[in-house]
Short mmCIF file of C-alpha atoms in Angstrom, two decimals:
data_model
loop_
_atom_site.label_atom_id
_atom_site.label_comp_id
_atom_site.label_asym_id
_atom_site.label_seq_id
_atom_site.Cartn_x
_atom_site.Cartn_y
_atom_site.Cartn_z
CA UNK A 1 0.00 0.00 0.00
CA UNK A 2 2.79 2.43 1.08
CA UNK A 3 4.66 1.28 -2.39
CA UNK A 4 5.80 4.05 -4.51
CA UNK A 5 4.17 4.24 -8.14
CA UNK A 6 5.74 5.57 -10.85
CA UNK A 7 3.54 6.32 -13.45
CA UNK A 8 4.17 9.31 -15.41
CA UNK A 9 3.65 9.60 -18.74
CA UNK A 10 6.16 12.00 -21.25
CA UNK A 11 3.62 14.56 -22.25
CA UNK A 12 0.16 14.81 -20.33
CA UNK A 13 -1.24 16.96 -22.48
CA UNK A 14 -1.47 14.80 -25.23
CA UNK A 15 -3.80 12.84 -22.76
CA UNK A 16 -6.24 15.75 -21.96
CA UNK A 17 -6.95 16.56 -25.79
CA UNK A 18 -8.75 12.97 -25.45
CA UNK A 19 -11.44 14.50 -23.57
CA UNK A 20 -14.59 12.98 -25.34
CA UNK A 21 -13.13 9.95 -23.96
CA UNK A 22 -12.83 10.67 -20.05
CA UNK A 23 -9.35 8.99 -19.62
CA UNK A 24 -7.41 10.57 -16.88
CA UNK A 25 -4.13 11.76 -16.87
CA UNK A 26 -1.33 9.66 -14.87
CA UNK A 27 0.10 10.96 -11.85
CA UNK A 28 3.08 10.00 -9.42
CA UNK A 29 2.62 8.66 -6.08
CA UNK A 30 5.40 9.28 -3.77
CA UNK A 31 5.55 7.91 -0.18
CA UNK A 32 8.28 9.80 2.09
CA UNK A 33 8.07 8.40 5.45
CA UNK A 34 4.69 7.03 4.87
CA UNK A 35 3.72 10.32 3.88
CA UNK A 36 2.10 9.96 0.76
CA UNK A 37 1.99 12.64 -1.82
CA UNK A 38 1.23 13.85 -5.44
CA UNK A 39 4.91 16.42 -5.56
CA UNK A 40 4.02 17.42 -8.89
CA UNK A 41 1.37 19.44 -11.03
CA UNK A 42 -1.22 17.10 -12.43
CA UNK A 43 -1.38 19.37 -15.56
CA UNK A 44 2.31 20.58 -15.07
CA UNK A 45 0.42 24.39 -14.76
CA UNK A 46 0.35 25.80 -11.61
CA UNK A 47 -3.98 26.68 -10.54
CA UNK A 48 -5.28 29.33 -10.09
CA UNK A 49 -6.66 30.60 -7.02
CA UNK A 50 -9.30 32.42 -7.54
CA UNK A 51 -10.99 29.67 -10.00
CA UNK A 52 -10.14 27.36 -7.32
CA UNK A 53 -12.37 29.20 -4.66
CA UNK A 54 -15.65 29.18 -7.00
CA UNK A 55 -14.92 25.45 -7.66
CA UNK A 56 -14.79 25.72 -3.59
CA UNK A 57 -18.29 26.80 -3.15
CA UNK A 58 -19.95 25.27 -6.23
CA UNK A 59 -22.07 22.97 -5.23
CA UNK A 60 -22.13 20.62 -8.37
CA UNK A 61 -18.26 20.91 -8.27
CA UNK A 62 -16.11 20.80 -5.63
CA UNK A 63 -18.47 21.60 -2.64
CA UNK A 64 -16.17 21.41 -0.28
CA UNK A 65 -18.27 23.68 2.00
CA UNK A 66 -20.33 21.09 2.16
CA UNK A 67 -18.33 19.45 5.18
CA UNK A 68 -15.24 22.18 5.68
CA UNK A 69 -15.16 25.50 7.35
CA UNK A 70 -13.04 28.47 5.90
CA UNK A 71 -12.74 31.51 8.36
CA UNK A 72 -12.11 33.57 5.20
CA UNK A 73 -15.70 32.97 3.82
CA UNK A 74 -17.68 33.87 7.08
CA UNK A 75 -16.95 37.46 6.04
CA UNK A 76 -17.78 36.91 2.05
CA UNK A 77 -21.08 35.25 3.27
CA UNK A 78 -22.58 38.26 4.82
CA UNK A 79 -22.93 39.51 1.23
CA UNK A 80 -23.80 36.48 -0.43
CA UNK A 81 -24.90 34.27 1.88
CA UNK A 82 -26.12 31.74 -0.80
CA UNK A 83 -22.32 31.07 -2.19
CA UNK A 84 -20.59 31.28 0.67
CA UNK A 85 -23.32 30.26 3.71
CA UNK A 86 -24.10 27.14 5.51
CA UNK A 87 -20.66 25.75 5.97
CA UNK A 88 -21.05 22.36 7.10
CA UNK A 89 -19.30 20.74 10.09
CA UNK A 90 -18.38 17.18 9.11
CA UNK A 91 -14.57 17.76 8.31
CA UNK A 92 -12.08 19.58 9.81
CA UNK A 93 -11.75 23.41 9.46
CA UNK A 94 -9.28 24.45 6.25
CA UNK A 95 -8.11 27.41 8.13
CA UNK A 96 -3.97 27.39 7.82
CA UNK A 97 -4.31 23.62 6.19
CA UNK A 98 -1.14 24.66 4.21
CA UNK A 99 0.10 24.76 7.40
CA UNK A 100 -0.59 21.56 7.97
CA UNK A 101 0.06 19.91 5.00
CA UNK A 102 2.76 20.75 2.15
CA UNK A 103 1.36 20.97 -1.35
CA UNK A 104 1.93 17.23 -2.42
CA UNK A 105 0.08 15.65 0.53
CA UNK A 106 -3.14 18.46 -0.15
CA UNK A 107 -3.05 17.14 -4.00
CA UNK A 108 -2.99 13.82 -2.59
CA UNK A 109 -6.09 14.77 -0.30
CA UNK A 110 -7.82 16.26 -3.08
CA UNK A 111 -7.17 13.46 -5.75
CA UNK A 112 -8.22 10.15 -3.53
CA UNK A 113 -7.85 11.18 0.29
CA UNK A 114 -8.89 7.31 1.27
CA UNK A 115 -4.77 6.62 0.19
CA UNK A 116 -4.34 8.47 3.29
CA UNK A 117 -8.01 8.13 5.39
CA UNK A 118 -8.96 4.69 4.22
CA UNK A 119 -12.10 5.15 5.95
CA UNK A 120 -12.99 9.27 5.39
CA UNK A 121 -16.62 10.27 3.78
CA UNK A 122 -14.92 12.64 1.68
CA UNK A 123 -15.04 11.86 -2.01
CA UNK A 124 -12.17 10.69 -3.86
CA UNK A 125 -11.96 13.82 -6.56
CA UNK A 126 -10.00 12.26 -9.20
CA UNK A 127 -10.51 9.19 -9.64
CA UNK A 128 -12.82 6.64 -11.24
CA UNK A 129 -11.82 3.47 -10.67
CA UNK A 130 -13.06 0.63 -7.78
CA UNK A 131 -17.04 2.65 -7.85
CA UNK A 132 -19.56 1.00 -7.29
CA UNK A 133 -23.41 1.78 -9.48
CA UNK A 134 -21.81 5.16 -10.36
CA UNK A 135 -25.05 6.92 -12.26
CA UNK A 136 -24.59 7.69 -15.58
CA UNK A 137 -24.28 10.87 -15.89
CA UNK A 138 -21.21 10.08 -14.02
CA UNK A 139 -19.57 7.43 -15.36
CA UNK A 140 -15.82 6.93 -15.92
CA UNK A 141 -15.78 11.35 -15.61
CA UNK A 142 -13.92 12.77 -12.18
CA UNK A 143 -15.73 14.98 -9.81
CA UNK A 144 -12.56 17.37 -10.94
CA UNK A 145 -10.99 17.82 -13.92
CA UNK A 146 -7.06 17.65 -13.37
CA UNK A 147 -6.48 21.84 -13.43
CA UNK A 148 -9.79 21.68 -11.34
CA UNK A 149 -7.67 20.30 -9.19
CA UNK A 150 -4.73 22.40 -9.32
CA UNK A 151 -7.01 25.33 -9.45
CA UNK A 152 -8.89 23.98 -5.58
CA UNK A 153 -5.10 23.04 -4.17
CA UNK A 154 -3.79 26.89 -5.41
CA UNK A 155 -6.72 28.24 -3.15
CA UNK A 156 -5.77 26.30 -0.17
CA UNK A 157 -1.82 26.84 -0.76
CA UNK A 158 -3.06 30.28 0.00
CA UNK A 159 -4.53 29.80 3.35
CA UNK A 160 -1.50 29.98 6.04
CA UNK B 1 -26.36 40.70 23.55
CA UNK B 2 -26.15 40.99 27.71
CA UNK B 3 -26.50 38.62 29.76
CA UNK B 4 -30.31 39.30 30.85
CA UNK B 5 -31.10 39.20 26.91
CA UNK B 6 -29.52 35.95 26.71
CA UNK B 7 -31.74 34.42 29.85
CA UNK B 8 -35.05 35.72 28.53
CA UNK B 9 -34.64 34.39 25.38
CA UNK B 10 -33.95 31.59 26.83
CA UNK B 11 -36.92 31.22 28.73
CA UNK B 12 -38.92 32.30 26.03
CA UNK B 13 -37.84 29.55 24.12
CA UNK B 14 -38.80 27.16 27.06
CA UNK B 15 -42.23 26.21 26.45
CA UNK B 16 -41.57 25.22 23.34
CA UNK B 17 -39.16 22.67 24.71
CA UNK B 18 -41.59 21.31 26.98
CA UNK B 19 -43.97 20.96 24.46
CA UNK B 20 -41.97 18.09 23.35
CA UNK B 21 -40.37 16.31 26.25
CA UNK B 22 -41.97 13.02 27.61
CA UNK B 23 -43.26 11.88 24.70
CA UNK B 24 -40.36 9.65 23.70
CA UNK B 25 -39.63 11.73 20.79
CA UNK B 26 -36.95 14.25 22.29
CA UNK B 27 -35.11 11.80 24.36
CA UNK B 28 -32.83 8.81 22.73
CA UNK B 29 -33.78 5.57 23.41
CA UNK B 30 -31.72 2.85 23.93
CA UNK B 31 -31.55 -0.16 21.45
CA UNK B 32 -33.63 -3.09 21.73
CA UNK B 33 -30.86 -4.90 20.52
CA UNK B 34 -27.43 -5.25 22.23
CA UNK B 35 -25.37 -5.48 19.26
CA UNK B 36 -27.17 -2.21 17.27
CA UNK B 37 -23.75 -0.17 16.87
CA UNK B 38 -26.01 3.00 17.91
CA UNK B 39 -25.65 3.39 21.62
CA UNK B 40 -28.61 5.97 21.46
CA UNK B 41 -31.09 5.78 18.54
CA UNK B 42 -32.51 9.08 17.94
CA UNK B 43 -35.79 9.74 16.14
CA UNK B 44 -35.62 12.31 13.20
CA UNK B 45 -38.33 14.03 15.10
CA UNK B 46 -35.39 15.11 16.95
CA UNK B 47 -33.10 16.67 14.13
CA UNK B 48 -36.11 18.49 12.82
CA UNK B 49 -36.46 22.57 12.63
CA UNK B 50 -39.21 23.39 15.39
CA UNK B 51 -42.03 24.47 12.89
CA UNK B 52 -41.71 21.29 11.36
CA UNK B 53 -41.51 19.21 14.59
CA UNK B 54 -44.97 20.93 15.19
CA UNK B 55 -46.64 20.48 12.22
CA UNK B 56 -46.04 16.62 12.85
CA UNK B 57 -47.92 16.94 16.11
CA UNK B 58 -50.78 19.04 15.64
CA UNK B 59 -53.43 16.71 14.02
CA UNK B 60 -54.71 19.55 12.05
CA UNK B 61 -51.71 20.74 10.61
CA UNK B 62 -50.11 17.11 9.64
CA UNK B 63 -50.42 16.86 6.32
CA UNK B 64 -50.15 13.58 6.09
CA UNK B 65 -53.31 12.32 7.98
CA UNK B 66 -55.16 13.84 5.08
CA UNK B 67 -53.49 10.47 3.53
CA UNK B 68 -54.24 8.66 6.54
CA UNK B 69 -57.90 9.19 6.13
CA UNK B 70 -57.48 8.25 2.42
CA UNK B 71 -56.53 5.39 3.60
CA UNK B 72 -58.74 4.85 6.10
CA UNK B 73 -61.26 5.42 3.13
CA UNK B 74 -59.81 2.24 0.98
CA UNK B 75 -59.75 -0.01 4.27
CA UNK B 76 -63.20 0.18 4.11
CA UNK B 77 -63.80 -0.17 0.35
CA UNK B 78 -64.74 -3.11 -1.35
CA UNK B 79 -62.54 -4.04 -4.50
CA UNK B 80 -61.63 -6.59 -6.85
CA UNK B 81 -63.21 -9.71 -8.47
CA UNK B 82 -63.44 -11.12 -4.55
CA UNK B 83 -65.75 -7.80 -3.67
CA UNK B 84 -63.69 -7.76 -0.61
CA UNK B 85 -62.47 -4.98 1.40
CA UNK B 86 -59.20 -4.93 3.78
CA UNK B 87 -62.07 -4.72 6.58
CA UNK B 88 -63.84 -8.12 5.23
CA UNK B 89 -60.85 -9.89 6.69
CA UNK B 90 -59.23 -7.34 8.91
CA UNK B 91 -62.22 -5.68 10.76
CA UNK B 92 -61.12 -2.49 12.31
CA UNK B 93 -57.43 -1.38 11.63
CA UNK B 94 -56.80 0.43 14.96
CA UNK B 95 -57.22 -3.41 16.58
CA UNK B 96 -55.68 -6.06 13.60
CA UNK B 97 -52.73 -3.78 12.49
CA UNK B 98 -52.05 -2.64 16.09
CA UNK B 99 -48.64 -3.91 15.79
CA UNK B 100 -48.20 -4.49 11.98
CA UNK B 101 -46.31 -1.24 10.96
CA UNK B 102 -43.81 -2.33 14.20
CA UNK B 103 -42.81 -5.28 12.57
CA UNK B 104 -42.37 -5.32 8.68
CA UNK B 105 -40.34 -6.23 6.69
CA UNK B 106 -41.10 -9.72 7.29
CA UNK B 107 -39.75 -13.19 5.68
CA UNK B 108 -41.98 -14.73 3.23
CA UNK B 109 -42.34 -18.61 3.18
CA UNK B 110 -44.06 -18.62 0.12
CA UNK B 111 -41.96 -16.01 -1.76
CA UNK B 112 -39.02 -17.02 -0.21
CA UNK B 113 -37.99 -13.41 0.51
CA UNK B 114 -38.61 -10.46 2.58
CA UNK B 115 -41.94 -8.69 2.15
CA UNK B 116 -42.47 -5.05 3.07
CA UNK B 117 -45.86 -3.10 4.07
CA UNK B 118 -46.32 -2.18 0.84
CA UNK B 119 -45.67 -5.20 -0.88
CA UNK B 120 -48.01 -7.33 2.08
CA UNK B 121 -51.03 -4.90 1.08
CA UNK B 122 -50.33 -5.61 -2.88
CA UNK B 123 -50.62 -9.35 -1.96
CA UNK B 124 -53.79 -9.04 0.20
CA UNK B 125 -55.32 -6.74 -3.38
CA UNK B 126 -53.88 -9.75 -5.60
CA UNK B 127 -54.67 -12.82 -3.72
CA UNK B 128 -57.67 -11.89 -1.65
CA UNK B 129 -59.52 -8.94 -3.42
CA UNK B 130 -58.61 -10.39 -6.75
CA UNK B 131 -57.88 -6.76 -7.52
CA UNK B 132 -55.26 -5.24 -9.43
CA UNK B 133 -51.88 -4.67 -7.12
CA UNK B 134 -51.48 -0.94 -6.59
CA UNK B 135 -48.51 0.74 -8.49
CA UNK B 136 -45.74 1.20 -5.66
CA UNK B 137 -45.47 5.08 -4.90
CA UNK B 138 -49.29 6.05 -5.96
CA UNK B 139 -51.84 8.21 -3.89
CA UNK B 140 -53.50 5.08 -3.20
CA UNK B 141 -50.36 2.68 -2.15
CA UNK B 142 -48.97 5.05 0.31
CA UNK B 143 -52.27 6.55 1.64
CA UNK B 144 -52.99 2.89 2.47
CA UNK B 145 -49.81 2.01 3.78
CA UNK B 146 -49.82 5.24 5.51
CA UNK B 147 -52.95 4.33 7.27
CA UNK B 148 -51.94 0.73 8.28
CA UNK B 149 -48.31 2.08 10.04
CA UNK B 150 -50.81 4.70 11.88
CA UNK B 151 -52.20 2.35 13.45
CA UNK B 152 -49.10 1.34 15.13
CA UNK B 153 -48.69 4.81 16.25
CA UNK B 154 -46.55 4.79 19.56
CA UNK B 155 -45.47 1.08 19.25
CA UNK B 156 -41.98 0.60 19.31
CA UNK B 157 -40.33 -1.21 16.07
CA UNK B 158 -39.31 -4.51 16.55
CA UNK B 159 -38.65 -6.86 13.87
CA UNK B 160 -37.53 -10.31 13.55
CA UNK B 161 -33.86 -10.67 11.91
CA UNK B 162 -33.15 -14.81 12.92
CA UNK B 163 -34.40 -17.86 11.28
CA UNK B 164 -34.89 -17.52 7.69
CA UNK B 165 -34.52 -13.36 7.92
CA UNK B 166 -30.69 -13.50 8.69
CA UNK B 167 -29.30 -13.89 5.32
CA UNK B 168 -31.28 -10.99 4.03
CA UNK B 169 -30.76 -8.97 7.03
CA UNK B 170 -27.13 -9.57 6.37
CA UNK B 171 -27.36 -8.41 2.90
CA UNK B 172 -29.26 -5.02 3.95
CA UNK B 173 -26.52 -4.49 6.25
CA UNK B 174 -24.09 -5.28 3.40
CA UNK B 175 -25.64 -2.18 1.41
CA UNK B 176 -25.75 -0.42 4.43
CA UNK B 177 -21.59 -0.22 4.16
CA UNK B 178 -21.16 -0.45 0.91
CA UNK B 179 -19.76 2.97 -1.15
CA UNK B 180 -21.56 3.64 -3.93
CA UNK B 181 -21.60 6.60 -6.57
CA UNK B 182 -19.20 9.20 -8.07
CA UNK B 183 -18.70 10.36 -4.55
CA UNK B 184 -17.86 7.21 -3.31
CA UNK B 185 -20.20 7.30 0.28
CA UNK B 186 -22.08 4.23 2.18
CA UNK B 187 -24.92 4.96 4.84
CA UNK B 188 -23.25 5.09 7.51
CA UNK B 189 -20.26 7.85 6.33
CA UNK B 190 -23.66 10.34 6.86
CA UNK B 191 -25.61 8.32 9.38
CA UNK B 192 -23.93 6.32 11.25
CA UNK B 193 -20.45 8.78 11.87
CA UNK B 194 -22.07 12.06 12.16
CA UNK B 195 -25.40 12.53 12.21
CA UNK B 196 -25.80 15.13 14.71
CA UNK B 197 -23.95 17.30 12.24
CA UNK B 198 -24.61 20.27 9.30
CA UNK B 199 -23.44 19.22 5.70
CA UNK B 200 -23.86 22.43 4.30
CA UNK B 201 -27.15 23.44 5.07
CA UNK B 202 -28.66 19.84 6.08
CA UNK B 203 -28.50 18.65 9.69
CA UNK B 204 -27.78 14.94 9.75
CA UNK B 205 -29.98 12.51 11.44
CA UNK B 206 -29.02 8.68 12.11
CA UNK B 207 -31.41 8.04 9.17
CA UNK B 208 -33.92 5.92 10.97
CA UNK B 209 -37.07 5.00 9.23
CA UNK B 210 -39.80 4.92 12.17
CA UNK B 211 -41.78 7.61 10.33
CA UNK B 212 -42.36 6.72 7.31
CA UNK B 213 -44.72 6.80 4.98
CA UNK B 214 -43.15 10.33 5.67
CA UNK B 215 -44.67 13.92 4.13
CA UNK B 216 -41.40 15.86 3.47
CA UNK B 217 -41.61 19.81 2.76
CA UNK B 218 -39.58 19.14 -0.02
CA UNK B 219 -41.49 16.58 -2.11
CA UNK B 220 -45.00 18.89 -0.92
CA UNK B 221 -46.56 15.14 -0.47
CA UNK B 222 -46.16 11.89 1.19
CA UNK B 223 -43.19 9.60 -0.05
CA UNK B 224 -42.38 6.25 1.32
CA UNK B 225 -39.08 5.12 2.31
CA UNK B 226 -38.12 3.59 -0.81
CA UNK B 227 -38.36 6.82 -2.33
CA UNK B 228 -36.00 8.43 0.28
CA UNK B 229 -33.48 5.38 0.00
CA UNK B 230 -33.50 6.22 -4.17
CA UNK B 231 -32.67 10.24 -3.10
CA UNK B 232 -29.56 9.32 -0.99
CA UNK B 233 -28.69 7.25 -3.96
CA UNK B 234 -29.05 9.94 -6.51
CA UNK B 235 -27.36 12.26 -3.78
CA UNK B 236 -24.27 10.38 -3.91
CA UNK B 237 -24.84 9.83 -7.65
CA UNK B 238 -25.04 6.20 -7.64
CA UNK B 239 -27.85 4.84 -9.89
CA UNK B 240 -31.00 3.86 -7.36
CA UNK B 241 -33.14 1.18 -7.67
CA UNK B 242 -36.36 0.06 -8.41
CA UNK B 243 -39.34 0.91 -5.91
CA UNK B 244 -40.03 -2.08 -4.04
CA UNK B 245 -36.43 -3.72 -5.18
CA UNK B 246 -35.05 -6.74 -3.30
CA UNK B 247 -32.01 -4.81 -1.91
CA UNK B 248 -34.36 -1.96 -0.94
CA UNK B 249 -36.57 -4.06 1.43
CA UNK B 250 -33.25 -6.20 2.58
CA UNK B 251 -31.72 -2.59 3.85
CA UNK B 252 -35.23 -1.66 4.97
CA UNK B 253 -34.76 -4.59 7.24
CA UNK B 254 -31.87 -3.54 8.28
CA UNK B 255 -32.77 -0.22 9.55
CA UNK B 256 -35.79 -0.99 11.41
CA UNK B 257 -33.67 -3.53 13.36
CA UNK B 258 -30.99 -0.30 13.82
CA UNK B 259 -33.85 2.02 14.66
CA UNK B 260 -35.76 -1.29 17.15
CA UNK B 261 -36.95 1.08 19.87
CA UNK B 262 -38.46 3.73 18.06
CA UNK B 263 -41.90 4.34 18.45
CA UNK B 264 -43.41 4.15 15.12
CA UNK B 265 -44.21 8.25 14.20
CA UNK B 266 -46.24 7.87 10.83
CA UNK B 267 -46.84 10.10 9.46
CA UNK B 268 -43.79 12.13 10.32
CA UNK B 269 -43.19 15.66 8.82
CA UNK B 270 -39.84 16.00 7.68
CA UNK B 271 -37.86 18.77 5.61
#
């Protein structure tokens, strides 16, 4: 379980133009210590932050509100209470989580956190292998796309 | 807000409070069963916004005894080839299904399989009334249904998981743990490890199913728990399954034996 995978593939990119057929791009699994991580860019771009927080709050999307509190957003959801309200309490907070975790482990987290939490509720955001009766709207596609990704872990890079 | 605020609004909010307590719905209660991994079952009831909580109580507000009384209507109608009504056999309801809507879903000899509420009142239309089985989820179906688990009204669920029940107790349980959907989430990620807790702006409950044929706010009508089970489903986006499906009356099984000591609360009112 703790193995190290190499899987990269040359050029990624050539991967993503495939889109109409869902197949995801290869990443690298590291394990330091039996600290597993993703060290680099699924994409090879870096996210960007500010797509990554509306993929935050989007409820068809990332959702992460759904179970995480963000100090940051209490403020923004005076205005908008409908984007940025009802934080929900089932995970832990992501105040300072690049604190807590360096940028690897967080992609990691994001990409298939049960590699780390076999047992967490939280969805496994890129990945769509070992489901069971996924619908079909759903099938064989990621909750993210791979610079979805990047774009989510660039936001929470951000909170120290 | 000082500190005097605080303690009148408080006791403001008392009565409200008391309204509730003592009738078994605001307290836990402990398992029937020893080896239910819920120390404390809680009722939704108890997860519910106040408004709602009293709309369940007040008789005239319920909106689900208007399907009770439908129901009450069809126990006493004669149908089918047989020109039989569920009264020919059963007499009055509040007496003969005094316990019924405690104890289903029950093993079938003759099907060789577990048999819900529903699916026992489609046999009684088929075999006895020589009627036409209603279609699972009509007016009629859950109006009916409704009105049988009514009568059970403050009876505590108990059913029978041993004998020839096990294996398909064991396979409701099964589906109770298993992950399904794009996001990858059994039962008891929601229900089991934190109800008790907001996901965004839904309070989690331990999912028990001691109120249903349940009117929910949200579906402005009376669904029946099949119908829940198929929105969790969709929720996690797994594909559901069929009203009345096999695995759908095994988990049913399965929950009324997590939620055995429960007073049965049909209709309930629930967001």
């Amino acid at each position: 379980m703790f193995g190290a995978v190499s899987l990269v593939v040359a050029n990624p990119f050539t991967l993503l133009a495939q889109d109409s057929k869902q197949s995801l791009v290869n990443y690298e699994i590291v394990d330091v210590i039996q600290s597993k991580s993703i060290p680099k860019s699924l994409t090879g771009k870096r996210g960007d932050k500010k797509r990554g927080e509306a993929l935050m709050i989007q409820r068809s999307k990332g959702n992460c509100l759904a179970c995480h509190q963000v100090s940051l957003f209490e403020e923004k959801a005076k205005t908008d209470p409908n984007a940025y309200g009802d934080m929900g309490e089932v995970g832990p907070t992501l105040d300072k989580v690049a604190k807590r975790y360096k940028e690897g482990q967080l992609r990691l987290l994001l990409v298939d956190a049960k590699q780390v939490f076999p047992e967490t509720i939280m969805p496994s955001f890129y990945r769509v292998e070992n489901l069971h009766r996924v619908g079909k709207k759903f099938k064989d596609k990621p909750i993210l796309g791979p610079q979805e990704i990047e774009d989510v872990l660039s936001f929470l890079l951000s909170l120290k | 807000m000082s500190q005097r605020l605080i303690i009148c609004v408080m006791l403001l909010c008392l009565p409200s409070f008391t309204a509730f307590a003592g009738d078994g719905r605001e307290k836990s209660v402990a398992p029937l069963d020893g080896d239910n991994p819920l120390s404390n079952l809680w009722s939704g009831f108890y997860y519910a916004k106040p408004q709602t909580k009293q709309m369940q109580l007040d008789d005239f507000e319920n909106p689900g005894l208007l399907y009770v009384e439908e129901g009450a209507d069809i126990w006493n109608s004669r149908a089918g080839e047989a020109k039989k009504s569920c009264a020919s056999c059963h007499g009055k309801g509040d007496v003969s299904m005094k316990e019924a809507g405690a104890r289903y879903p029950v093993y079938s000899a003759r099907l060789k399989k577990l048999v819900n509420l529903e699916q026992r009142i489609n046999l009684c239309r088929t075999d006895f009334q020589k009627a036409s089985a209603f279609k699972y989820e009509s007016r009629e179906l859950l109006s009916l249904t409704a009105f049988v688990r009514h009568q059970s009204k403050g009876v505590p669920v108990r059913v029978n998981i041993k004998g020839a029940a096990k294996p398909f107790f064991e396979k409701g349980k099964a589906f109770y743990y298993q992950r399904r959907g794009q996001l990858d989430m059994a039962c008891n990620h929601c229900h089991e490890d934190n109800y008790g807790k907001y996901i965004r702006s839904n309070l989690l409950s331990q999912g028990q199913a001691n109120g249903f044929p349940t009117y929910r706010l949200k579906w402005q009508g009376l669904g029946s728990l099949h119908r829940r089970f198929r929105g969790c489903n969709s929720q996690v986006r797994a594909t559901p399954f069929a009203f009345g499906a096999d695995e759908y009356v095994n988990l049913e099984l399965y929950l009324n034996w997590r939620g055995s000591g429960l007073e049965v609360e049909t209709p309930a009112v629930r967001n």
